[in-house]
Short mmCIF file of C-alpha atoms and ligand atoms in Angstrom, two decimals:
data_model
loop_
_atom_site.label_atom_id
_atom_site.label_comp_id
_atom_site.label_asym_id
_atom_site.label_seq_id
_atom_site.Cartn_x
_atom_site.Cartn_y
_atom_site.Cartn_z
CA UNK A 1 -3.67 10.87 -2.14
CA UNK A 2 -0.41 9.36 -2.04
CA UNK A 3 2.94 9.19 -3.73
CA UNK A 4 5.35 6.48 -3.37
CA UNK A 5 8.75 5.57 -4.39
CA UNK A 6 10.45 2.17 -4.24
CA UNK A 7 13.88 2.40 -4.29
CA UNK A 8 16.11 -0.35 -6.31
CA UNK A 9 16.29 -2.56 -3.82
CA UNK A 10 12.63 -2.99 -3.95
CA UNK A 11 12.60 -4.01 -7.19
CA UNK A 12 15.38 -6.07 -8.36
CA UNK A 13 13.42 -9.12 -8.75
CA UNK A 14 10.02 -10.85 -9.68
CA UNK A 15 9.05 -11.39 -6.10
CA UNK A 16 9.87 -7.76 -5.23
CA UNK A 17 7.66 -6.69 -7.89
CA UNK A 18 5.02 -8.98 -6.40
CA UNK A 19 5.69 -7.51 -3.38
CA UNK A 20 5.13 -3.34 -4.79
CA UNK A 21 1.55 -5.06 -6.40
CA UNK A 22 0.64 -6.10 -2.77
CA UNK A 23 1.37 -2.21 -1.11
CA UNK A 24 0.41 -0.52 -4.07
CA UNK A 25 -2.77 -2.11 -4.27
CA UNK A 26 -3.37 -2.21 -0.47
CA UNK A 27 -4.31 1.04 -0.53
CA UNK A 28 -6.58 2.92 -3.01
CA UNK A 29 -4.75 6.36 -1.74
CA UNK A 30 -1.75 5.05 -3.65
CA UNK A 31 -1.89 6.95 -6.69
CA UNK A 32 1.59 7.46 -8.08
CA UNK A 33 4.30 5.44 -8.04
CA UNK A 34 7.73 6.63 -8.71
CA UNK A 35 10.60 3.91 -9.34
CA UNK A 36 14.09 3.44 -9.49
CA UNK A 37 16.02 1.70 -11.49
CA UNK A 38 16.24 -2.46 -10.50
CA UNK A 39 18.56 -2.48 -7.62
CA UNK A 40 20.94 -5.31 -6.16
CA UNK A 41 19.47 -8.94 -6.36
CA UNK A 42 21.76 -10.00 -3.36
CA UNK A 43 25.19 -8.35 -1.77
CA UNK A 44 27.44 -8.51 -4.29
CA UNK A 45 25.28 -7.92 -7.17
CA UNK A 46 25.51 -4.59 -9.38
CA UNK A 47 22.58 -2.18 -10.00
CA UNK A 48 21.67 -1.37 -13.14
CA UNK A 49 22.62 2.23 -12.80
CA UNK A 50 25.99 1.37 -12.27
CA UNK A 51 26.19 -0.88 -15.57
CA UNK A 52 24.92 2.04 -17.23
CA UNK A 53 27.45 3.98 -16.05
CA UNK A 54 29.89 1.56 -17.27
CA UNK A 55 28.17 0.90 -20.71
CA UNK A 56 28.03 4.88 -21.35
CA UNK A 57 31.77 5.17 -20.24
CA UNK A 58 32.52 1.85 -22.24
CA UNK A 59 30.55 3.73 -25.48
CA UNK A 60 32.32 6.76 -25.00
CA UNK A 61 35.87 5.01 -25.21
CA UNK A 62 34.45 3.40 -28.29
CA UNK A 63 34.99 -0.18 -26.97
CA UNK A 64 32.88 -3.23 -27.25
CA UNK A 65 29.40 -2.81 -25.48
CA UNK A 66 28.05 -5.76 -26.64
CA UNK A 67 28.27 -8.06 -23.72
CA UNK A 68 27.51 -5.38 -21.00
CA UNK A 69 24.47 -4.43 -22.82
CA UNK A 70 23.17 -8.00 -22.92
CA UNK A 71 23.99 -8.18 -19.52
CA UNK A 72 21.40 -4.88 -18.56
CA UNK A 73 18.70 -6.31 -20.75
CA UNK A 74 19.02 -9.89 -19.48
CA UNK A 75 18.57 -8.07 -16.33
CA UNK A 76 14.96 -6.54 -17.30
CA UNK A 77 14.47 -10.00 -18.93
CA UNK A 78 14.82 -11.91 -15.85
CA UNK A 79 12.39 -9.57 -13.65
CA UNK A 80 9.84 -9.72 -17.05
CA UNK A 81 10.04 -13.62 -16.49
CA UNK A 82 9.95 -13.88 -13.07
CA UNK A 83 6.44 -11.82 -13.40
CA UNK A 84 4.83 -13.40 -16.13
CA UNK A 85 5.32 -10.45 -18.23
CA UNK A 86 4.71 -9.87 -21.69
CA UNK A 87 8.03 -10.14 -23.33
CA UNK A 88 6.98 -7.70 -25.95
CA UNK A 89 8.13 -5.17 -23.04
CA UNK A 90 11.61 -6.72 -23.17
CA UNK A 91 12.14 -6.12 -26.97
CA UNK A 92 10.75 -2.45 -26.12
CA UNK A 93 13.70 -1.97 -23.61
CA UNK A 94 16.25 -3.36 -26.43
CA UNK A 95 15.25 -0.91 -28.80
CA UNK A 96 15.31 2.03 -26.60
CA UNK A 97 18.67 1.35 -25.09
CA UNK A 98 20.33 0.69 -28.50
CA UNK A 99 19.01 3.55 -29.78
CA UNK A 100 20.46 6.14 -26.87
CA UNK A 101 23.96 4.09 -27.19
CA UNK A 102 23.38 4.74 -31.12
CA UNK A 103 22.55 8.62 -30.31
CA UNK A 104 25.07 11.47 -30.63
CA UNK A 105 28.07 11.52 -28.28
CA UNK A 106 29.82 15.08 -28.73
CA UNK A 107 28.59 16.09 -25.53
CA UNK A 108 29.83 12.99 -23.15
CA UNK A 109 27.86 14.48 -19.95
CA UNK A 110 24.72 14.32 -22.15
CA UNK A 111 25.28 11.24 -23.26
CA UNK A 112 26.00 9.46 -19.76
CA UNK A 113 23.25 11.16 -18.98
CA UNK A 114 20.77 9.73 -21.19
CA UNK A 115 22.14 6.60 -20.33
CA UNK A 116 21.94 6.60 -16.90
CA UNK A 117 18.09 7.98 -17.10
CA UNK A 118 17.30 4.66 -19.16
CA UNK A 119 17.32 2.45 -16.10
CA UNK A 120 14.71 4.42 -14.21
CA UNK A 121 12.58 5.31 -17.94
CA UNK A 122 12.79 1.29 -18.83
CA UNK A 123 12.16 0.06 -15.03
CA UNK A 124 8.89 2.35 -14.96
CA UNK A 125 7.68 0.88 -18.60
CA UNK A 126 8.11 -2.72 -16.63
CA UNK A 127 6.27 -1.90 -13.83
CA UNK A 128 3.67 -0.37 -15.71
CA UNK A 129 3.03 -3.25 -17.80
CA UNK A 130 3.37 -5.62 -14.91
CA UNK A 131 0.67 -3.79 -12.97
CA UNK A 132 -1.37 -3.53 -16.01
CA UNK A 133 -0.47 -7.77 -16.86
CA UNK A 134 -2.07 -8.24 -13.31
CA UNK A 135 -4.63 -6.50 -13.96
CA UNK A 136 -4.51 -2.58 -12.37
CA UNK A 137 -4.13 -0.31 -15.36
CA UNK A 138 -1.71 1.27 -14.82
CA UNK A 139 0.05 3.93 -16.92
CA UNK A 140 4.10 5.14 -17.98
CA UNK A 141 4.43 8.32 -17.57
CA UNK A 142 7.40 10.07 -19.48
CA UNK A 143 9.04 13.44 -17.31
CA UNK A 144 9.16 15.07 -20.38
CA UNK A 145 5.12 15.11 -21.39
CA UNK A 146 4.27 15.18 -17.40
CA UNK A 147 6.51 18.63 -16.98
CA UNK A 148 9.09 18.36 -15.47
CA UNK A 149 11.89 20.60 -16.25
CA UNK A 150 15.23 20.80 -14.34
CA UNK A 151 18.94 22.72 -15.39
CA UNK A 152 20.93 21.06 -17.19
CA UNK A 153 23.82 20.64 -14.89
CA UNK A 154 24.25 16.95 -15.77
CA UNK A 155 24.50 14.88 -12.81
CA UNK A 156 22.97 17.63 -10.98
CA UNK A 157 20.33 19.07 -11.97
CA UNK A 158 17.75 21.07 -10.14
CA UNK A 159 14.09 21.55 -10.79
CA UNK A 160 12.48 24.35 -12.45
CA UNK A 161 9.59 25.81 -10.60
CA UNK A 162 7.23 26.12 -13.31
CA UNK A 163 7.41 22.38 -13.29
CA UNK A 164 5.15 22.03 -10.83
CA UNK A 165 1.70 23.91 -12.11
CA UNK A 166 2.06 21.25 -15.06
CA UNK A 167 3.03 18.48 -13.03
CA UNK A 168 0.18 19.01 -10.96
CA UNK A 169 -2.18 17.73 -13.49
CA UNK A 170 -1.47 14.12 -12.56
CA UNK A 171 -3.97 14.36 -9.70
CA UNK A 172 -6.37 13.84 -11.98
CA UNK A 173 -4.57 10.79 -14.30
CA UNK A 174 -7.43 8.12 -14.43
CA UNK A 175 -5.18 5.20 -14.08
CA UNK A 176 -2.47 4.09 -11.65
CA UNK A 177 0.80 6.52 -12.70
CA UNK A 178 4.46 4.43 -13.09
CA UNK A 179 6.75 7.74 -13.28
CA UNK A 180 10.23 7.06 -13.38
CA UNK A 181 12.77 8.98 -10.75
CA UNK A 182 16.02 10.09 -11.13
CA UNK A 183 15.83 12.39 -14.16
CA UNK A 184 13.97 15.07 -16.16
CA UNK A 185 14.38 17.51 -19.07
CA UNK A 186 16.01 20.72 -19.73
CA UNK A 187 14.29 23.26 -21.85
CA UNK A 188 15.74 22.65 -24.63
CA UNK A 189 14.47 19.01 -24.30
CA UNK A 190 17.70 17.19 -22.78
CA UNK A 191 17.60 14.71 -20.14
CA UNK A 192 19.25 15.93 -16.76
CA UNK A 193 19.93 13.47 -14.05
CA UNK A 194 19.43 14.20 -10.44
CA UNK A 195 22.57 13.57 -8.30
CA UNK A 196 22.85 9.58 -7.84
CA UNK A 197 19.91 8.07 -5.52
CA UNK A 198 17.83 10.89 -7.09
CA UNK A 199 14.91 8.93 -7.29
CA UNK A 200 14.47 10.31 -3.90
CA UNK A 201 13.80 13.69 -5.38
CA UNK A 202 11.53 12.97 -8.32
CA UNK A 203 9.38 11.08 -5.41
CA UNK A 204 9.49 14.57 -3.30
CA UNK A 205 8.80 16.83 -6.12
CA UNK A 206 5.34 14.96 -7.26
CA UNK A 207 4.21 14.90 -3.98
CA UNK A 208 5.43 18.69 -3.58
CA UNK A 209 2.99 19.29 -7.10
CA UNK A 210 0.02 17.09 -6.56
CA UNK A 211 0.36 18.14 -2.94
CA UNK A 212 -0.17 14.59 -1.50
CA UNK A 213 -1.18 14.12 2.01
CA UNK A 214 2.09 12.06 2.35
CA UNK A 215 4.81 10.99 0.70
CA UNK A 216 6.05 7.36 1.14
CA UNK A 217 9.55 6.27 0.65
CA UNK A 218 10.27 2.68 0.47
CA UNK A 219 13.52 1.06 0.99
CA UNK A 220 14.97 -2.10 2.39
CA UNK A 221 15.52 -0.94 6.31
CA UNK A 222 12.75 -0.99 8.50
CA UNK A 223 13.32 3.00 9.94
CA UNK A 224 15.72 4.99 10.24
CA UNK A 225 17.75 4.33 13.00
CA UNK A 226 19.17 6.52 16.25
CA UNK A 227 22.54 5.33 15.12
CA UNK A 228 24.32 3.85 12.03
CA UNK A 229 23.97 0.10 12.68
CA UNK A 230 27.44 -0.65 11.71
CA UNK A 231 28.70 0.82 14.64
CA UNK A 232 26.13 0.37 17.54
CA UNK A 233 24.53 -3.61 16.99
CA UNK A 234 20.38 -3.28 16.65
CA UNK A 235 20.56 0.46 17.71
CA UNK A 236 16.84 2.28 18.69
CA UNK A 237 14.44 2.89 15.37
CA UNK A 238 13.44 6.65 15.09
CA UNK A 239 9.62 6.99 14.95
CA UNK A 240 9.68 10.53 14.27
CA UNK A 241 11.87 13.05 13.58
CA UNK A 242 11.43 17.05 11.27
CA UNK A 243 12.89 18.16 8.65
CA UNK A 244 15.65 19.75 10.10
CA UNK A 245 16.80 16.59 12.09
CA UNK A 246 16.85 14.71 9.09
CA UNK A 247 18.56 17.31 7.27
CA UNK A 248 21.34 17.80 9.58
CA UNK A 249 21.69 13.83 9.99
CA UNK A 250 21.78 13.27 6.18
CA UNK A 251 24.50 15.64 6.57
CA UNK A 252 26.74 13.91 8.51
CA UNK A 253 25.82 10.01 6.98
CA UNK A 254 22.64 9.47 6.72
CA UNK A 255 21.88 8.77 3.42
CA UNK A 256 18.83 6.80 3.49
CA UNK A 257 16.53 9.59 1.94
CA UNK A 258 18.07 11.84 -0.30
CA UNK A 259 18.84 15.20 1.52
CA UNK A 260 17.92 17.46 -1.54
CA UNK A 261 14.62 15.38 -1.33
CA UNK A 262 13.72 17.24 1.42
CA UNK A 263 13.03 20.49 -0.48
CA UNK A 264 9.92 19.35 -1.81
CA UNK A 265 8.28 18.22 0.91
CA UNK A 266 9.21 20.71 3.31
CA UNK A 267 7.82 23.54 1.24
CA UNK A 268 4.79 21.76 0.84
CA UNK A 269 5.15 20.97 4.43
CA UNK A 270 4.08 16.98 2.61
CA UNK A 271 4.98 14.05 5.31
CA UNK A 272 7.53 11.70 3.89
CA UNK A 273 7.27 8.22 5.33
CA UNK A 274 10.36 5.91 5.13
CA UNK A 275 9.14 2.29 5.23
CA UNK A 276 10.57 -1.03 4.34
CA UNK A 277 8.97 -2.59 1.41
CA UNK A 278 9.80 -6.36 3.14
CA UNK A 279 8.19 -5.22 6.16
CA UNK A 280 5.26 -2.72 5.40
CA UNK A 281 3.88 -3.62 8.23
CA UNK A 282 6.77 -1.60 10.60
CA UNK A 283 5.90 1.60 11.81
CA UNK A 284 8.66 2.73 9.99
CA UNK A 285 10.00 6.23 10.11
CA UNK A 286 7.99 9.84 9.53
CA UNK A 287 9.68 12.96 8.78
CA UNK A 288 7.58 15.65 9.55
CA UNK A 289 7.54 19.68 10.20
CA UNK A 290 7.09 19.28 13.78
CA UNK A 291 6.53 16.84 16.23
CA UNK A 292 6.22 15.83 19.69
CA UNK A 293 9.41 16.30 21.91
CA UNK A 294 10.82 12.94 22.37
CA UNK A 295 12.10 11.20 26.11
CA UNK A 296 15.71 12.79 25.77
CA UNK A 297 17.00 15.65 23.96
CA UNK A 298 18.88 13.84 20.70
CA UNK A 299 17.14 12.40 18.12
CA UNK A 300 20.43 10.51 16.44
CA UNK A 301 24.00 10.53 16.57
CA UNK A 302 25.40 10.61 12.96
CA UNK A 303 29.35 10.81 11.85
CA UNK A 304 31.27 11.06 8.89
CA UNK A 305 35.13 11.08 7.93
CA UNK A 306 37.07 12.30 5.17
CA UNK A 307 37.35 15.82 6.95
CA UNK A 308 40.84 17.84 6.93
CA UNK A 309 40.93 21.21 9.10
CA UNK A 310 43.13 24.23 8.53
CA UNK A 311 44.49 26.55 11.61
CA UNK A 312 45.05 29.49 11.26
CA UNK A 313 46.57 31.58 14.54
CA UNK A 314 47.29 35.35 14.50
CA UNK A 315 47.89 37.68 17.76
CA UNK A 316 45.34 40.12 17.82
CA UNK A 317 43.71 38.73 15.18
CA UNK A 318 40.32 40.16 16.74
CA UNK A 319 41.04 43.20 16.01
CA UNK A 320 41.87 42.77 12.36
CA UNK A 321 39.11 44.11 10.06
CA UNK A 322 38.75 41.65 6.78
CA UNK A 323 40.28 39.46 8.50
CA UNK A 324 37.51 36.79 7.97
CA UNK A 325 36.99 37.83 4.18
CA UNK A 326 40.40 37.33 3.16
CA UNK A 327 41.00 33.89 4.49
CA UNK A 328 37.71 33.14 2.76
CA UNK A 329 38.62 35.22 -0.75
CA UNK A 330 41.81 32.76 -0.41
CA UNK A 331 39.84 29.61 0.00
CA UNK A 332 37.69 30.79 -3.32
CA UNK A 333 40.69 31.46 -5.28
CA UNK A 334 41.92 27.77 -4.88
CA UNK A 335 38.51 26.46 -6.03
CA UNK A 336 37.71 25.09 -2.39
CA UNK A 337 34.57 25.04 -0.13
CA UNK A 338 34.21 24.51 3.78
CA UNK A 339 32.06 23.79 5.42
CA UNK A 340 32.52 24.92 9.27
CA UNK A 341 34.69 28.00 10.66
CA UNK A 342 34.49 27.76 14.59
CA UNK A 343 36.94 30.48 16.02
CA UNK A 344 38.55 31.98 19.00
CA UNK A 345 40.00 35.12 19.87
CA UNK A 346 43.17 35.03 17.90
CA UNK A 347 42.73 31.92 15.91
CA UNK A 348 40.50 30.39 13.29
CA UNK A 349 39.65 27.10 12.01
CA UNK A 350 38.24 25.96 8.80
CA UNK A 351 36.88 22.82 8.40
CA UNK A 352 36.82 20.90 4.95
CA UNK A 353 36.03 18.11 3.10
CA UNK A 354 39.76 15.98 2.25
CA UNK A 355 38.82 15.26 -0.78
CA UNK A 356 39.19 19.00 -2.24
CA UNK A 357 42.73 18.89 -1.20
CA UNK A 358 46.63 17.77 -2.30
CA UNK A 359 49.56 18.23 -1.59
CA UNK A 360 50.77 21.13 -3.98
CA UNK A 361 47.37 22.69 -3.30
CA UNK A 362 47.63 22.24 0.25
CA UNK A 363 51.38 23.94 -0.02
CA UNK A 364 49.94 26.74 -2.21
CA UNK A 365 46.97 27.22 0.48
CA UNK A 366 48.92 27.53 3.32
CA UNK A 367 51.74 29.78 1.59
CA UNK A 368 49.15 32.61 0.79
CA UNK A 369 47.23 32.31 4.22
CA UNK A 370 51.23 32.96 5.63
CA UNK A 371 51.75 35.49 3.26
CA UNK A 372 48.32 37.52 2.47
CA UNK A 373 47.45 37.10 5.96
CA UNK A 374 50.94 37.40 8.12
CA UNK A 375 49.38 34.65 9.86
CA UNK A 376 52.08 33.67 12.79
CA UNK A 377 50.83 29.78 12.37
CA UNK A 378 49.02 28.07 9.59
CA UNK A 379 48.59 24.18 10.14
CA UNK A 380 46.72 21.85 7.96
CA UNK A 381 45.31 18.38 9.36
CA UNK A 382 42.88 15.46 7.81
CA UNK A 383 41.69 12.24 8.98
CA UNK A 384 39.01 14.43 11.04
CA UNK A 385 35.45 12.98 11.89
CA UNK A 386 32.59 15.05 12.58
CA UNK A 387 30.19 13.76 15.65
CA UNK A 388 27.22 14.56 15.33
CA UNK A 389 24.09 14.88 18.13
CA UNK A 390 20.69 16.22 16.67
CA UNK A 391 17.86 16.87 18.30
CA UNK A 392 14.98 19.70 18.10
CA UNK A 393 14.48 18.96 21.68
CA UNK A 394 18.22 20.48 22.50
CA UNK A 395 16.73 23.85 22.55
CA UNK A 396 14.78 23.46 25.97
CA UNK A 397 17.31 21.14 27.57
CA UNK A 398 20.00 22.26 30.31
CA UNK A 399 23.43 20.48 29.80
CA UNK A 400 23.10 18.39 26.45
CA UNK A 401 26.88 19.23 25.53
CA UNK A 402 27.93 18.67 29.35
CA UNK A 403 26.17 15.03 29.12
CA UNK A 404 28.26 14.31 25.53
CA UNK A 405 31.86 15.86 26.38
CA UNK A 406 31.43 14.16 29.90
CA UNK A 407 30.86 10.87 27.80
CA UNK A 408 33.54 11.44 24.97
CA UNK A 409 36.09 12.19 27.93
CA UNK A 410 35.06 9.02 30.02
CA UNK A 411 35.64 7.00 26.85
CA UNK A 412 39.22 8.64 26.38
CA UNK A 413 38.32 10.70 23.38
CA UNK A 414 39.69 13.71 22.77
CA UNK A 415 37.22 16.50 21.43
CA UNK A 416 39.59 18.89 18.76
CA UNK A 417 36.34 21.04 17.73
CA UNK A 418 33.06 21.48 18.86
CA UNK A 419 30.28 23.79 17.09
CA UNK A 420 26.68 24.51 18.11
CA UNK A 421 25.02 26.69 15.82
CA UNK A 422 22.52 28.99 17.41
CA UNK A 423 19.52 27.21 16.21
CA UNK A 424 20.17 24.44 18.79
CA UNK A 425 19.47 21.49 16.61
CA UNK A 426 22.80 19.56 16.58
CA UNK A 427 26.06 19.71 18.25
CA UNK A 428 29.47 18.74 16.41
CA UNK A 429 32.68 17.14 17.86
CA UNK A 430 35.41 17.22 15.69
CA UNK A 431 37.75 14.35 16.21
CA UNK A 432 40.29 11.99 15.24
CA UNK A 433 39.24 9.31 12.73
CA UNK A 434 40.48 6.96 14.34
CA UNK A 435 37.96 7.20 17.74
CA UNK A 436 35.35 7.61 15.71
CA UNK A 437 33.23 4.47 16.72
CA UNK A 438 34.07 4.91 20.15
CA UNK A 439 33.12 8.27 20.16
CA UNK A 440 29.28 7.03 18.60
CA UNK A 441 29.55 4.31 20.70
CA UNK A 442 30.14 6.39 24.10
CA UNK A 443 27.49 8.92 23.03
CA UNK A 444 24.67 6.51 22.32
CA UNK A 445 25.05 5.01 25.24
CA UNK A 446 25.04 8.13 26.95
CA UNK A 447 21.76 9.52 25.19
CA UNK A 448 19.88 5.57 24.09
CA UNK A 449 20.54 3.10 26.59
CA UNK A 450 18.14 2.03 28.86
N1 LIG B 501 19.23 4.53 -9.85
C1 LIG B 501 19.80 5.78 -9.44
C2 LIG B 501 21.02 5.52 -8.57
O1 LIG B 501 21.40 4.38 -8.34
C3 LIG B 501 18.81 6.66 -8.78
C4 LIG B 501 18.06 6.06 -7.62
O2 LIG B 501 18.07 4.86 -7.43
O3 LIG B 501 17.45 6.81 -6.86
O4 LIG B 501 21.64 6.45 -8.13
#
């Protein structure tokens, strides 16, 4: 059997819906559906989430809701009409909503919560009765009844395992199963969103319990591609790629499958296929625990900004013991993560997301890494990019990071970091924002072009 998710995109309209009916019911494997919340109707549209998110805030500051609330069920009215639904769904969805904007606020993370979960619960009653309108029983399934427990770090929340003996019992639902993504319940019986695009995850996690034979993701892009396209025009389309590739590419930009998603599936070892729900026919993307080696050595090239870097230089560092912990126990005390450390022999780097950082903290930072430390130099920089080339197939190939430096130099970029773990899958550049496309750019051509 299958599960599949359709992300907003897929069905912010009538004709998208029509659209789901024609893949869902194009194959009998098809089993459970898991959907987001309705997505953007064109460019500049909003998603529903996101006037959620504004209607909860909105609720919490005690201001007017009423138009903004009109404006989320009109939303849900429009897709009803467009299908030929019965309206009696729509008055459903007005009910529900008021009453979770009615509902208890002293806990504002609950509340936004609940909220936000209403897109995905609502969408899924839709689609259900749709399906069922058209003639496919199909059945809403609520988290809560189905199992499916998570923390209740709001915004964040993680599944439970012993969700998924209970949630496993949906293999044997008689009718066509509308779940909605994005959310589930605490113990205590509280919703708990996933992190945003967490529909992702709900998708991974029933085909983790049911243990499908695959797991389809549908979106609006047609694979997922060697490169992002806004830097490289109509890059290569990946046909294949494991879990680690995608991993360490969602890490560094990718976002079109949810990297937490990935937990799921890989310890079910489940397939997850990324398709386009406008194109089904396209072979699309799989994501799988191993595959054949591809042509080259990379798989993709992915990059992301916002990075700052701290240098820290003392002689004979080396020989320092603790060195290493108390740079780090001074990084905890200030409340801040990293996320790389490549060294030398007398100097270390720490590499960071920006966003952690200001100026009084950065003062404070670099103060007790001078002081604690007796560090001779201690220089903090942002506007870093990582560059990133991934690619299982690195492991058995001679002179991958030659081939990429060689290309970065011959494009005038200068590399400030570089860091190959020792599991071969990906190589890092550090660089300076501002060569960033040239540095993707340089390297695709390096590793894609014909
Ligand atoms: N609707 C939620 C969001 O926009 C979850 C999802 O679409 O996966 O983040």
């Amino acid at each position: 059997m299958k599960v599949v998710k359709f992300g907003g995109s897929s069905l912010a309209t009538g004709a998208n819906l029509n659209q789901i009916f024609q893949i869902v019911t194009a194959d009998p494997e098809r089993k459970i559906v898991v959907v987001s919340a309705p997505g953007k109707r064109f460019k500049e549209d909003a998603k529903v989430t996101d006037l959620l998110i504004d209607l909860a805030t909105k609720a919490l500051l005690e201001e007017d809701t009423t138009v903004l609330f009109e404006q989320i069920i009109a939303r849900y009215q429009e897709i009803a009409e467009q299908t030929g639904t019965d309206a009696s769904i729509v008055e459903q969805i007005r009910s529900d909503l008021k009453r979770r904007i009615d509902s208890d606020k002293a806990n504002p993370d609950l509340f936004m919560d609940l909220i936000k979960a209403s897109g995905e619960d609502n969408n899924a009653k839709l689609v259900a009765a749709f399906f069922t309108g058209k003639g496919i029983p199909a059945q809403y399934v609520n988290p809560k009844e189905a199992g499916l427990i998570v923390t209740d770090e709001h915004a964040n929340a993680q599944v439970l395992s012993e969700s998924y003996a209970k949630l496993h019992q949906l293999r044997n639902a008689d009718q066509l199963v509308i779940f909605p993504g994005f959310f589930g319940y605490t113990n205590s019986g509280q919703i708990s969103t996933f992190s945003r695009s967490g529909s992702d995850i709900s998708g991974a996690i029933l085909a983790n319990a049911v243990n499908a034979d695959l797991y389809e993701n549908f979106t609006d892009v047609d694979a997922v591609f060697t490169v992002n396209p806004g830097f490289v025009k109509h890059p290569l389309e990946i046909s294949e790629l494991t879990y680690r590739e995608m991993r360490e590419l969602a890490y560094a930009g990718f976002s079109i499958f949810h990297e937490e998603a990935l937990i799921p599936a890989f310890q079910a070892g489940i397939p997850v296929h990324i398709k386009n729900t406008n194109n089904p026919d396209s072979r699309g993307t799989k994501i799988v625990r191993k595959r054949e080696c591809s042509a080259g050595p990379v798989v993709g090239i992915a990059s992301d900004s916002g990075f700052s870097r701290i240098y820290i230089s003392k002689y004979l560092m080396n020989r320092e013991i603790g060195f290493g912990r108390r740079v780090l126990s001074i990084l905890e005390k200030n409340g801040l993560t990293f996320e790389h450390m490549p060294s030398g022999i007398d100097d270390l780097t720490l590499i960071l997301r920006g966003n952690q950082l200001n100026p009084t903290l950065e003062t404070r930072v670099a103060e007790a890494l001078k002081r604690e430390l007796g560090a001779d130099d201690v220089a903090i920089e942002h506007d870093i990019s990582l560059v990133m080339i991934v690619g299982e197939s690195m492991r058995h190939s001679i002179g991958t990071t030659h081939r990429a430096s060689r290309a970065l130099a011959e494009a005038g970029v200068n590399i400030e970091m570089i860091n190959q773990g020792s599991s071969e899958v990906s190589i890092m550049f550090g660089i300076k924002k501002d060569f960033e496309k040239t540095a993707i750019q340089a390297l695709y051509q390096e590793f894609f072009a014909e």
